[in-house]
Amino acid sequence: MDNDETRLLRSLLDAQHGVATTVQLRACGITPRSVRHHVETGQWLRVFRNVICVTNGPLNREMELQAALLYGGGSAILSHDTAAHEWGMLRRTPGPIHLTVPRNCSAISQPPTLRHVLIRPTSLSNACIHPGVVLHRSLAIQHIGVDTDPRRTSKEDTVLDLAVSAPTAHEGAAAFVSAMTNGRVSVSAMRRKLELRRPRRYKKILLDALSLLAGGVQSVLEFRYATDVERAHGLPSGRRQAPHHVGDRVLFEDVEYSEGGLIVRLDGQQFHAARNVRFRDRLRDNAAELSERPRLVYGWQEVSQDPCGVYREVREVLVREGWTDASHECERCAVVRLGTAQGT
């Protein structure tokens, strides 16, 4: 019969993607004994303690998120890597769901939930019910969430969480730049957030990274070039995203130095349509050649793995074009030179 309790249960499961707490189920007239029977016979899944999915699985992404939020309690919100994926800042990778909860929340992080009831046959790929939950605690949880569905940390707070969670300051700054550019977070909004919510670590390098973003840096590759090649070796700071008119088009160079007009292109074409990139680069190459401007091109591998080698090449062209050398070797240069001398 379609009574009030049945309608309430249907409405609840529709709203929560088929996942509910045992308290909610009891309010809909389902006794603990009935819940236990459904779980033990393999009809339903116990995702976490007191969190039930009224299906035999597997859980889709919406169900995984809902189960995690129900486990974390009414104030829980998606955060860190999970919120970043929802905002489009990170690609989704296998792993637990990250939540932020109030500081006094009694819940604790949970490992992946594995299927134990095998009465109903299922594939091995369906053995994991839920990827698990990582809980973060915050005293300011009322000020960092936004009313999305499901609720998550704001873009600016998500960027900060990713940055301060990184193992090193340099990785934190790279995560900061990547999240801001991928999530299209404005510099002004991020600056306001840094004033309101001071990061618990890496504050100086994050402010430096924000200054570079304000100065035209638009990717992690450009950030690594600015910090690991230019700043680390005392090279002049190039002009970022310098506009050039080519016919009726305006094209932008990643880095341009006033010293001799050297152009440095940072090639991230793996993230773009290959045909469009080739056409754009041909136009820029032709324009640079007609203007007799020297140019160098580097990709992620060179900048991230051999910034000292990139420095030496940029320095050589700058000096050749008339720049008075004021650069210096960095600590990494000394290590590389020592390793070369020792034959390693």
GROMACS .gro file of C-alpha atoms in nm:
model
  344
    1MET     CA    1   0.000   0.000   0.000
    2ASP     CA    2   0.110   0.354  -0.075
    3ASN     CA    3   0.084   0.501   0.276
    4ASP     CA    4   0.248   0.811   0.422
    5GLU     CA    5   0.558   0.623   0.539
    6THR     CA    6   0.609   0.469   0.195
    7ARG     CA    7   0.575   0.807   0.024
    8LEU     CA    8   0.817   0.959   0.276
    9LEU     CA    9   1.070   0.681   0.209
   10ARG     CA   10   1.041   0.721  -0.167
   11SER     CA   11   1.085   1.097  -0.141
   12LEU     CA   12   1.387   1.053   0.087
   13LEU     CA   13   1.559   0.801  -0.141
   14ASP     CA   14   1.491   1.015  -0.449
   15ALA     CA   15   1.652   1.314  -0.279
   16GLN     CA   16   1.951   1.116  -0.145
   17HIS     CA   17   2.026   0.891  -0.443
   18GLY     CA   18   1.905   0.576  -0.269
   19VAL     CA   19   2.118   0.625   0.044
   20ALA     CA   20   1.984   0.692   0.395
   21THR     CA   21   2.082   0.671   0.759
   22THR     CA   22   1.929   0.412   0.990
   23VAL     CA   23   1.761   0.698   1.181
   24GLN     CA   24   1.595   0.818   0.860
   25LEU     CA   25   1.485   0.466   0.771
   26ARG     CA   26   1.335   0.419   1.115
   27ALA     CA   27   1.138   0.743   1.071
   28CYS     CA   28   0.994   0.590   0.753
   29GLY     CA   29   0.874   0.283   0.943
   30ILE     CA   30   1.161   0.045   0.867
   31THR     CA   31   1.275  -0.132   1.184
   32PRO     CA   32   1.638  -0.210   1.270
   33ARG     CA   33   1.552  -0.579   1.237
   34SER     CA   34   1.427  -0.524   0.882
   35VAL     CA   35   1.739  -0.325   0.792
   36ARG     CA   36   1.961  -0.602   0.930
   37HIS     CA   37   1.768  -0.865   0.731
   38HIS     CA   38   1.804  -0.672   0.404
   39VAL     CA   39   2.178  -0.625   0.461
   40GLU     CA   40   2.248  -0.983   0.567
   41THR     CA   41   2.061  -1.126   0.269
   42GLY     CA   42   2.255  -0.901   0.029
   43GLN     CA   43   1.958  -0.692  -0.082
   44TRP     CA   44   2.095  -0.370   0.070
   45LEU     CA   45   2.448  -0.250   0.144
   46ARG     CA   46   2.584  -0.117   0.471
   47VAL     CA   47   2.816   0.155   0.340
   48PHE     CA   48   2.927   0.286   0.679
   49ARG     CA   49   2.796   0.244   1.029
   50ASN     CA   50   2.437   0.370   1.027
   51VAL     CA   51   2.453   0.451   0.653
   52ILE     CA   52   2.258   0.217   0.426
   53CYS     CA   53   2.222   0.199   0.048
   54VAL     CA   54   1.896   0.036  -0.059
   55THR     CA   55   2.053  -0.149  -0.350
   56ASN     CA   56   2.295  -0.434  -0.408
   57GLY     CA   57   2.533  -0.196  -0.584
   58PRO     CA   58   2.754  -0.084  -0.733
   59LEU     CA   59   2.731   0.275  -0.611
   60ASN     CA   60   2.762   0.553  -0.866
   61ARG     CA   61   2.947   0.876  -0.788
   62GLU     CA   62   2.642   1.059  -0.656
   63MET     CA   63   2.571   0.773  -0.417
   64GLU     CA   64   2.932   0.764  -0.295
   65LEU     CA   65   2.925   1.137  -0.222
   66GLN     CA   66   2.587   1.117  -0.050
   67ALA     CA   67   2.694   0.824   0.168
   68ALA     CA   68   3.008   1.011   0.276
   69LEU     CA   69   2.811   1.325   0.362
   70LEU     CA   70   2.554   1.129   0.562
   71TYR     CA   71   2.835   0.960   0.752
   72GLY     CA   72   3.001   1.296   0.827
   73GLY     CA   73   2.682   1.446   0.968
   74GLY     CA   74   2.454   1.734   0.881
   75SER     CA   75   2.731   1.996   0.876
   76ALA     CA   76   2.976   1.800   0.657
   77ILE     CA   77   3.080   1.947   0.321
   78LEU     CA   78   3.293   1.818   0.035
   79SER     CA   79   3.644   1.963   0.043
   80HIS     CA   80   4.006   1.930  -0.072
   81ASP     CA   81   4.056   1.693  -0.370
   82THR     CA   82   3.686   1.601  -0.387
   83ALA     CA   83   3.565   1.961  -0.395
   84ALA     CA   84   3.841   2.045  -0.645
   85HIS     CA   85   3.712   1.772  -0.878
   86GLU     CA   86   3.357   1.902  -0.844
   87TRP     CA   87   3.479   2.253  -0.931
   88GLY     CA   88   3.677   2.126  -1.232
   89MET     CA   89   4.015   2.211  -1.077
   90LEU     CA   90   4.142   1.852  -1.075
   91ARG     CA   91   4.080   1.544  -1.277
   92ARG     CA   92   3.907   1.275  -1.079
   93THR     CA   93   4.141   1.000  -0.961
   94PRO     CA   94   4.069   0.685  -0.756
   95GLY     CA   95   4.076   0.751  -0.385
   96PRO     CA   96   3.874   0.843  -0.078
   97ILE     CA   97   3.621   1.123  -0.057
   98HIS     CA   98   3.741   1.427   0.138
   99LEU     CA   99   3.505   1.602   0.378
  100THR     CA  100   3.541   1.894   0.615
  101VAL     CA  101   3.341   1.867   0.938
  102PRO     CA  102   3.312   2.081   1.254
  103ARG     CA  103   3.600   2.052   1.497
  104ASN     CA  104   3.382   1.872   1.756
  105CYS     CA  105   3.243   1.611   1.515
  106SER     CA  106   3.280   1.258   1.654
  107ALA     CA  107   3.316   1.086   1.316
  108ILE     CA  108   3.660   0.964   1.209
  109SER     CA  109   3.815   0.886   0.871
  110GLN     CA  110   3.715   0.553   0.721
  111PRO     CA  111   3.905   0.308   0.497
  112PRO     CA  112   3.738   0.166   0.186
  113THR     CA  113   3.427  -0.040   0.262
  114LEU     CA  114   3.450  -0.391   0.118
  115ARG     CA  115   3.165  -0.626   0.044
  116HIS     CA  116   3.137  -0.911   0.295
  117VAL     CA  117   2.793  -1.053   0.214
  118LEU     CA  118   2.838  -1.279  -0.090
  119ILE     CA  119   2.499  -1.450  -0.093
  120ARG     CA  120   2.424  -1.280  -0.423
  121PRO     CA  121   2.704  -1.341  -0.680
  122THR     CA  122   2.884  -1.033  -0.805
  123SER     CA  123   3.196  -0.949  -1.003
  124LEU     CA  124   3.532  -0.890  -0.835
  125SER     CA  125   3.527  -0.530  -0.959
  126ASN     CA  126   3.218  -0.479  -0.743
  127ALA     CA  127   3.391  -0.597  -0.425
  128CYS     CA  128   3.460  -0.243  -0.304
  129ILE     CA  129   3.140  -0.073  -0.190
  130HIS     CA  130   3.288   0.269  -0.114
  131PRO     CA  131   3.637   0.423  -0.157
  132GLY     CA  132   3.645   0.552   0.200
  133VAL     CA  133   3.638   0.894   0.367
  134VAL     CA  134   3.910   1.134   0.483
  135LEU     CA  135   3.785   1.387   0.738
  136HIS     CA  136   3.929   1.735   0.791
  137ARG     CA  137   3.817   1.949   1.082
  138SER     CA  138   3.754   2.322   1.084
  139LEU     CA  139   3.636   2.584   1.331
  140ALA     CA  140   3.527   2.807   1.042
  141ILE     CA  141   3.313   2.552   0.858
  142GLN     CA  142   3.013   2.790   0.854
  143HIS     CA  143   3.216   3.041   0.652
  144ILE     CA  144   3.387   2.819   0.393
  145GLY     CA  145   3.095   2.627   0.240
  146VAL     CA  146   2.867   2.722  -0.047
  147ASP     CA  147   2.515   2.596  -0.122
  148THR     CA  148   2.590   2.375  -0.419
  149ASP     CA  149   2.434   2.030  -0.452
  150PRO     CA  150   2.597   1.865  -0.273
  151ARG     CA  151   2.750   2.131  -0.048
  152ARG     CA  152   3.122   2.190  -0.087
  153THR     CA  153   3.389   2.440   0.006
  154SER     CA  154   3.399   2.759  -0.201
  155LYS     CA  155   3.639   2.783  -0.492
  156GLU     CA  156   3.877   3.006  -0.300
  157ASP     CA  157   3.873   2.784   0.010
  158THR     CA  158   3.924   2.475  -0.203
  159VAL     CA  159   4.234   2.635  -0.358
  160LEU     CA  160   4.372   2.713  -0.012
  161ASP     CA  161   4.301   2.362   0.117
  162LEU     CA  162   4.487   2.205  -0.174
  163ALA     CA  163   4.783   2.438  -0.130
  164VAL     CA  164   4.837   2.399   0.244
  165SER     CA  165   4.786   2.023   0.224
  166ALA     CA  166   5.083   1.980  -0.011
  167PRO     CA  167   5.394   1.822   0.144
  168THR     CA  168   5.628   2.110   0.051
  169ALA     CA  169   5.595   2.483  -0.003
  170HIS     CA  170   5.697   2.454  -0.368
  171GLU     CA  171   5.438   2.184  -0.435
  172GLY     CA  172   5.184   2.390  -0.245
  173ALA     CA  173   5.247   2.692  -0.466
  174ALA     CA  174   5.219   2.477  -0.779
  175ALA     CA  175   4.889   2.331  -0.654
  176PHE     CA  176   4.772   2.686  -0.576
  177VAL     CA  177   4.846   2.810  -0.929
  178SER     CA  178   4.700   2.501  -1.096
  179ALA     CA  179   4.375   2.515  -0.897
  180MET     CA  180   4.332   2.887  -0.955
  181THR     CA  181   4.387   2.866  -1.331
  182ASN     CA  182   4.183   2.548  -1.384
  183GLY     CA  183   3.903   2.675  -1.159
  184ARG     CA  184   3.912   3.025  -1.308
  185VAL     CA  185   3.944   3.187  -0.967
  186SER     CA  186   4.011   3.559  -0.994
  187VAL     CA  187   4.318   3.713  -0.836
  188SER     CA  188   4.107   3.972  -0.654
  189ALA     CA  189   3.878   3.707  -0.502
  190MET     CA  190   4.177   3.502  -0.391
  191ARG     CA  191   4.346   3.806  -0.241
  192ARG     CA  192   4.034   3.881  -0.035
  193LYS     CA  193   4.021   3.520   0.083
  194LEU     CA  194   4.386   3.529   0.193
  195GLU     CA  195   4.308   3.838   0.400
  196LEU     CA  196   4.007   3.673   0.566
  197ARG     CA  197   4.148   3.324   0.606
  198ARG     CA  198   4.521   3.327   0.665
  199PRO     CA  199   4.676   2.997   0.550
  200ARG     CA  200   4.826   2.791   0.831
  201ARG     CA  201   5.150   2.754   0.633
  202TYR     CA  202   5.317   2.857   0.306
  203LYS     CA  203   5.173   3.209   0.331
  204LYS     CA  204   5.474   3.388   0.180
  205ILE     CA  205   5.513   3.164  -0.124
  206LEU     CA  206   5.138   3.168  -0.186
  207LEU     CA  207   5.140   3.548  -0.187
  208ASP     CA  208   5.435   3.536  -0.428
  209ALA     CA  209   5.243   3.297  -0.651
  210LEU     CA  210   4.942   3.529  -0.643
  211SER     CA  211   5.164   3.818  -0.752
  212LEU     CA  212   5.289   3.613  -1.047
  213LEU     CA  213   4.932   3.529  -1.144
  214ALA     CA  214   4.845   3.898  -1.127
  215GLY     CA  215   5.147   3.964  -1.349
  216GLY     CA  216   5.026   3.735  -1.627
  217VAL     CA  217   5.129   3.381  -1.531
  218GLN     CA  218   4.853   3.151  -1.659
  219SER     CA  219   4.968   2.795  -1.589
  220VAL     CA  220   5.183   2.581  -1.361
  221LEU     CA  221   5.441   2.556  -1.642
  222GLU     CA  222   5.469   2.935  -1.658
  223PHE     CA  223   5.489   2.949  -1.278
  224ARG     CA  224   5.771   2.694  -1.269
  225TYR     CA  225   5.959   2.891  -1.537
  226ALA     CA  226   5.921   3.216  -1.342
  227THR     CA  227   6.037   3.064  -1.011
  228ASP     CA  228   6.280   2.786  -1.107
  229VAL     CA  229   6.442   2.951  -1.409
  230GLU     CA  230   6.411   3.329  -1.374
  231ARG     CA  231   6.403   3.396  -1.000
  232ALA     CA  232   6.628   3.111  -0.893
  233HIS     CA  233   6.904   3.229  -1.127
  234GLY     CA  234   6.867   3.605  -1.115
  235LEU     CA  235   6.746   3.644  -1.472
  236PRO     CA  236   6.542   3.953  -1.558
  237SER     CA  237   6.167   3.915  -1.521
  238GLY     CA  238   6.015   3.888  -1.865
  239ARG     CA  239   5.691   4.046  -1.978
  240ARG     CA  240   5.409   3.792  -1.952
  241GLN     CA  241   5.145   3.740  -2.222
  242ALA     CA  242   5.292   4.013  -2.441
  243PRO     CA  243   5.045   4.096  -2.723
  244HIS     CA  244   5.158   4.105  -3.087
  245HIS     CA  245   4.947   4.198  -3.389
  246VAL     CA  246   4.976   3.951  -3.676
  247GLY     CA  247   4.751   4.065  -3.956
  248ASP     CA  248   4.405   4.106  -3.807
  249ARG     CA  249   4.484   3.875  -3.513
  250VAL     CA  250   4.632   3.949  -3.170
  251LEU     CA  251   4.862   3.669  -3.049
  252PHE     CA  252   5.027   3.651  -2.710
  253GLU     CA  253   5.380   3.543  -2.627
  254ASP     CA  254   5.431   3.364  -2.295
  255VAL     CA  255   5.746   3.555  -2.200
  256GLU     CA  256   5.919   3.841  -2.379
  257TYR     CA  257   6.240   4.013  -2.266
  258SER     CA  258   6.311   4.373  -2.347
  259GLU     CA  259   6.679   4.276  -2.366
  260GLY     CA  260   6.714   4.197  -2.736
  261GLY     CA  261   6.347   4.106  -2.776
  262LEU     CA  262   6.400   3.741  -2.682
  263ILE     CA  263   6.077   3.540  -2.683
  264VAL     CA  264   6.036   3.232  -2.465
  265ARG     CA  265   5.744   3.005  -2.540
  266LEU     CA  266   5.624   2.755  -2.286
  267ASP     CA  267   5.468   2.475  -2.481
  268GLY     CA  268   5.164   2.323  -2.314
  269GLN     CA  269   5.005   2.213  -2.639
  270GLN     CA  270   4.910   1.872  -2.500
  271PHE     CA  271   4.621   2.055  -2.332
  272HIS     CA  272   4.495   2.216  -2.654
  273ALA     CA  273   4.364   2.115  -2.993
  274ALA     CA  274   4.674   2.022  -3.196
  275ARG     CA  275   4.553   2.181  -3.522
  276ASN     CA  276   4.477   2.517  -3.359
  277VAL     CA  277   4.811   2.515  -3.175
  278ARG     CA  278   5.010   2.442  -3.490
  279PHE     CA  279   4.835   2.723  -3.680
  280ARG     CA  280   4.888   2.971  -3.397
  281ASP     CA  281   5.254   2.877  -3.357
  282ARG     CA  282   5.320   2.912  -3.730
  283LEU     CA  283   5.180   3.264  -3.721
  284ARG     CA  284   5.392   3.351  -3.417
  285ASP     CA  285   5.705   3.195  -3.569
  286ASN     CA  286   5.663   3.386  -3.892
  287ALA     CA  287   5.600   3.713  -3.711
  288ALA     CA  288   5.908   3.665  -3.490
  289GLU     CA  289   6.124   3.580  -3.791
  290LEU     CA  290   6.008   3.885  -3.983
  291SER     CA  291   6.089   4.100  -3.681
  292GLU     CA  292   6.429   3.929  -3.641
  293ARG     CA  293   6.353   3.840  -3.280
  294PRO     CA  294   6.524   3.537  -3.123
  295ARG     CA  295   6.299   3.274  -2.967
  296LEU     CA  296   6.333   2.967  -2.748
  297VAL     CA  297   6.068   2.702  -2.682
  298TYR     CA  298   6.045   2.480  -2.373
  299GLY     CA  299   5.798   2.223  -2.248
  300TRP     CA  300   5.712   2.075  -1.911
  301GLN     CA  301   5.995   1.821  -1.917
  302GLU     CA  302   6.273   2.075  -1.967
  303VAL     CA  303   6.141   2.331  -1.719
  304SER     CA  304   6.054   2.083  -1.443
  305GLN     CA  305   6.349   1.846  -1.480
  306ASP     CA  306   6.631   2.070  -1.603
  307PRO     CA  307   6.559   2.435  -1.511
  308CYS     CA  308   6.934   2.501  -1.484
  309GLY     CA  309   6.985   2.391  -1.844
  310VAL     CA  310   6.701   2.620  -1.953
  311TYR     CA  311   6.863   2.904  -1.756
  312ARG     CA  312   7.196   2.859  -1.932
  313GLU     CA  313   7.035   2.873  -2.276
  314VAL     CA  314   6.821   3.178  -2.196
  315ARG     CA  315   7.121   3.352  -2.039
  316GLU     CA  316   7.335   3.281  -2.346
  317VAL     CA  317   7.082   3.438  -2.583
  318LEU     CA  318   7.022   3.738  -2.356
  319VAL     CA  319   7.396   3.808  -2.330
  320ARG     CA  320   7.438   3.764  -2.705
  321GLU     CA  321   7.161   4.021  -2.758
  322GLY     CA  322   7.333   4.277  -2.534
  323TRP     CA  323   7.216   4.204  -2.179
  324THR     CA  324   7.472   4.272  -1.907
  325ASP     CA  325   7.492   3.942  -1.724
  326ALA     CA  326   7.375   3.974  -1.363
  327SER     CA  327   7.263   3.613  -1.320
  328HIS     CA  328   7.399   3.352  -1.082
  329GLU     CA  329   7.387   2.979  -1.032
  330CYS     CA  330   7.133   2.831  -0.795
  331GLU     CA  331   7.185   2.556  -0.538
  332ARG     CA  332   7.067   2.298  -0.786
  333CYS     CA  333   7.329   2.412  -1.038
  334ALA     CA  334   7.601   2.339  -0.783
  335VAL     CA  335   7.461   1.992  -0.716
  336VAL     CA  336   7.443   1.914  -1.089
  337ARG     CA  337   7.797   2.042  -1.144
  338LEU     CA  338   7.928   1.836  -0.853
  339GLY     CA  339   7.752   1.526  -0.983
  340THR     CA  340   7.900   1.579  -1.328
  341ALA     CA  341   8.249   1.622  -1.184
  342GLN     CA  342   8.211   1.296  -0.990
  343GLY     CA  343   8.083   1.115  -1.296
  344THR     CA  344   7.734   1.047  -1.155
   0.00000   0.00000   0.00000
